[in-house]
Amino acid sequence: MSAKTEPSVKTEPTKTQPVKSEPTDSESRNSEIANRGSHVLVGNYAPAPVALVRGEGSWLYDAEDNRFLDLMGGIATATLGHAHPKLRAALEAQASQLWHVSNLYTTEPQIGLAERITRNSFAEAVYFCNSGAEANEAALKLARRHHHDRGAKSGEERFEIIAFDGAFHGRTLFTVSVTGTPAYWKGFGPLVPGIHHVPWGDLEAVREKLSIKTAAIIVEPIQGEGGVRLPPPGFLKGLRALADENGCLLIFDEVQVGMGRTGTLFAHEQEDVIPDVMTLAKALGGGIPIGAMCTTRELAAALVPGTHASTFGGNPLACAVSCAVFDELLEGGVLDHAKSMGERLGEGLDAIAAEVGPGKVIDSRGRGLLRGLELTGPPGPVIDACRELGVLVISAGGNVLRLAPPLTISEEEIDEGLAVLRQVLSEVEFAPSA
């Protein structure tokens, strides 16, 4: 079991906290909370049997005061770890001033965040929303609207989207239609028409699907949910050239890989390619829900008042926290720290892959602090065993074990996590392939 510690502050239920029943002698506090949830929550998730109640840095604590090293970072979202003092200060300061007024009015935190994004990227204009799916939805709608406005004059009807097998772009109907894994679509048809999926990394397949009807190519610079798959050399540059040749837009989905996750502020910087549109979310708010679609002033002109909107998008609380995230990455030294920690994690995983042998690990891959181990068997038993030893990891794309810890993780914490993973992989036994 995971190591038990004495937290400095215990979480006590308040008088207004609904409590249906007290746990029995044989029922743990974690189980009791999970049981309550099973009666009132939609069952679209299969959560681990752990009720997390607080966090500090790279560590999380459950309802029984067990401590866990967080190597999943809320699925690449807890950029600066948990309860970071600078983010708490930004949230508390903004909470004492203004929470929500809608986008019918201007707020300074929203402008301040947009200024930070445009100062540090190709973008000239930013649309804010609440999630990665919403950011990608906006990007896809922008592509269609841009070409619609131009097509009204030229007679071209450009509405088709080219995406990739294994891609993940969200759960709205448009973004799940673009997502390249059939399991996410099943039972939700008919899907949005005009979507073409081609093999990841295959420029010739993209060329074959391009036509005068193509509005955009959408791609993750590194596939996250698809198994932490890096682009083949020259792939992103090739997509840029094809998009320019065709006249369609190139959209980079940086929802999981942006904001320092792969060693640079944005993943596409390492490929020396500039997109027409970039989407952000997850790490942008350090755990506060926020998304952003970033583009040029010329393309942004397609979204005139009334064409697209979000009630909560760019609200002052989320934007104030996101400003603090940007400042810590660029001025607080976090981005430089994350680069060195990414190298340490990658070297450690490479060593584990070599030690445990090809019978258990096929490949160690990734970039920065987004890493994956492709296993010869399902990662579920490894995830469960790591959790029992106090380390949280996650899967991605088939048999891939994914690690995406906070960018503030220390050398000692990385080494501790690697030691647990090495122990688990040395002991696990995968069933032989049929």
mmCIF file with all atom_site columns, N, CA and C in Angstrom, residues 160 162 196-198 203-214 246:
data_model
loop_
_atom_site.group_PDB
_atom_site.id
_atom_site.type_symbol
_atom_site.label_atom_id
_atom_site.label_alt_id
_atom_site.label_comp_id
_atom_site.label_asym_id
_atom_site.label_entity_id
_atom_site.label_seq_id
_atom_site.pdbx_PDB_ins_code
_atom_site.Cartn_x
_atom_site.Cartn_y
_atom_site.Cartn_z
_atom_site.occupancy
_atom_site.B_iso_or_equiv
_atom_site.pdbx_formal_charge
_atom_site.auth_seq_id
_atom_site.auth_comp_id
_atom_site.auth_asym_id
_atom_site.auth_atom_id
_atom_site.pdbx_PDB_model_num
ATOM 1  N N  . GLU A 1 160 ? -14.247 20.509 -46.022 1.00 0.00 ? 160 GLU A N  1
ATOM 2  C CA . GLU A 1 160 ? -13.685 19.237 -45.589 1.00 0.00 ? 160 GLU A CA 1
ATOM 3  C C  . GLU A 1 160 ? -12.474 19.442 -44.669 1.00 0.00 ? 160 GLU A C  1
ATOM 4  N N  . ILE A 1 162 ? -9.088  17.372 -42.943 1.00 0.00 ? 162 ILE A N  1
ATOM 5  C CA . ILE A 1 162 ? -8.206  16.206 -42.943 1.00 0.00 ? 162 ILE A CA 1
ATOM 6  C C  . ILE A 1 162 ? -7.599  16.067 -41.554 1.00 0.00 ? 162 ILE A C  1
ATOM 7  N N  . HIS A 1 196 ? -11.922 13.494 -43.292 1.00 0.00 ? 196 HIS A N  1
ATOM 8  C CA . HIS A 1 196 ? -11.091 12.418 -43.837 1.00 0.00 ? 196 HIS A CA 1
ATOM 9  C C  . HIS A 1 196 ? -9.976  12.101 -42.843 1.00 0.00 ? 196 HIS A C  1
ATOM 10 N N  . HIS A 1 197 ? -9.829  10.826 -42.493 1.00 0.00 ? 197 HIS A N  1
ATOM 11 C CA . HIS A 1 197 ? -8.728  10.398 -41.630 1.00 0.00 ? 197 HIS A CA 1
ATOM 12 C C  . HIS A 1 197 ? -7.679  9.678  -42.477 1.00 0.00 ? 197 HIS A C  1
ATOM 13 N N  . VAL A 1 198 ? -6.421  10.025 -42.247 1.00 0.00 ? 198 VAL A N  1
ATOM 14 C CA . VAL A 1 198 ? -5.324  9.398  -42.975 1.00 0.00 ? 198 VAL A CA 1
ATOM 15 C C  . VAL A 1 198 ? -4.300  8.885  -41.969 1.00 0.00 ? 198 VAL A C  1
ATOM 16 N N  . LEU A 1 203 ? 2.496   11.754 -45.503 1.00 0.00 ? 203 LEU A N  1
ATOM 17 C CA . LEU A 1 203 ? 2.254   12.964 -46.288 1.00 0.00 ? 203 LEU A CA 1
ATOM 18 C C  . LEU A 1 203 ? 1.577   12.657 -47.618 1.00 0.00 ? 203 LEU A C  1
ATOM 19 N N  . GLU A 1 204 ? 1.919   11.523 -48.215 1.00 0.00 ? 204 GLU A N  1
ATOM 20 C CA . GLU A 1 204 ? 1.321   11.187 -49.501 1.00 0.00 ? 204 GLU A CA 1
ATOM 21 C C  . GLU A 1 204 ? -0.174  10.928 -49.355 1.00 0.00 ? 204 GLU A C  1
ATOM 22 N N  . ALA A 1 205 ? -0.566  10.307 -48.228 1.00 0.00 ? 205 ALA A N  1
ATOM 23 C CA . ALA A 1 205 ? -1.989  10.076 -47.984 1.00 0.00 ? 205 ALA A CA 1
ATOM 24 C C  . ALA A 1 205 ? -2.738  11.398 -47.810 1.00 0.00 ? 205 ALA A C  1
ATOM 25 N N  . VAL A 1 206 ? -2.076  12.374 -47.181 1.00 0.00 ? 206 VAL A N  1
ATOM 26 C CA . VAL A 1 206 ? -2.678  13.706 -47.058 1.00 0.00 ? 206 VAL A CA 1
ATOM 27 C C  . VAL A 1 206 ? -2.867  14.324 -48.440 1.00 0.00 ? 206 VAL A C  1
ATOM 28 N N  . ARG A 1 207 ? -1.820  14.237 -49.247 1.00 0.00 ? 207 ARG A N  1
ATOM 29 C CA . ARG A 1 207 ? -1.881  14.824 -50.592 1.00 0.00 ? 207 ARG A CA 1
ATOM 30 C C  . ARG A 1 207 ? -3.052  14.234 -51.393 1.00 0.00 ? 207 ARG A C  1
ATOM 31 N N  . GLU A 1 208 ? -3.279  12.939 -51.250 1.00 0.00 ? 208 GLU A N  1
ATOM 32 C CA . GLU A 1 208 ? -4.353  12.285 -52.002 1.00 0.00 ? 208 GLU A CA 1
ATOM 33 C C  . GLU A 1 208 ? -5.738  12.769 -51.586 1.00 0.00 ? 208 GLU A C  1
ATOM 34 N N  . LYS A 1 209 ? -5.883  13.195 -50.333 1.00 0.00 ? 209 LYS A N  1
ATOM 35 C CA . LYS A 1 209 ? -7.186  13.646 -49.840 1.00 0.00 ? 209 LYS A CA 1
ATOM 36 C C  . LYS A 1 209 ? -7.427  15.138 -50.052 1.00 0.00 ? 209 LYS A C  1
ATOM 37 N N  . LEU A 1 210 ? -6.373  15.888 -50.300 1.00 0.00 ? 210 LEU A N  1
ATOM 38 C CA . LEU A 1 210 ? -6.529  17.314 -50.519 1.00 0.00 ? 210 LEU A CA 1
ATOM 39 C C  . LEU A 1 210 ? -7.304  17.590 -51.806 1.00 0.00 ? 210 LEU A C  1
ATOM 40 N N  . SER A 1 211 ? -8.165  18.594 -51.748 1.00 0.00 ? 211 SER A N  1
ATOM 41 C CA . SER A 1 211 ? -8.941  18.980 -52.928 1.00 0.00 ? 211 SER A CA 1
ATOM 42 C C  . SER A 1 211 ? -9.371  20.432 -52.778 1.00 0.00 ? 211 SER A C  1
ATOM 43 N N  . ILE A 1 212 ? -10.126 20.917 -53.740 1.00 0.00 ? 212 ILE A N  1
ATOM 44 C CA . ILE A 1 212 ? -10.624 22.285 -53.664 1.00 0.00 ? 212 ILE A CA 1
ATOM 45 C C  . ILE A 1 212 ? -11.687 22.422 -52.575 1.00 0.00 ? 212 ILE A C  1
ATOM 46 N N  . LYS A 1 213 ? -12.083 21.296 -51.977 1.00 0.00 ? 213 LYS A N  1
ATOM 47 C CA . LYS A 1 213 ? -13.065 21.324 -50.890 1.00 0.00 ? 213 LYS A CA 1
ATOM 48 C C  . LYS A 1 213 ? -12.415 21.331 -49.507 1.00 0.00 ? 213 LYS A C  1
ATOM 49 N N  . THR A 1 214 ? -11.093 21.207 -49.433 1.00 0.00 ? 214 THR A N  1
ATOM 50 C CA . THR A 1 214 ? -10.409 21.109 -48.139 1.00 0.00 ? 214 THR A CA 1
ATOM 51 C C  . THR A 1 214 ? -10.352 22.472 -47.456 1.00 0.00 ? 214 THR A C  1
ATOM 52 N N  . ASN A 1 246 ? -2.245  23.967 -51.260 1.00 0.00 ? 246 ASN A N  1
ATOM 53 C CA . ASN A 1 246 ? -3.684  23.761 -51.470 1.00 0.00 ? 246 ASN A CA 1
ATOM 54 C C  . ASN A 1 246 ? -4.509  25.006 -51.178 1.00 0.00 ? 246 ASN A C  1
#
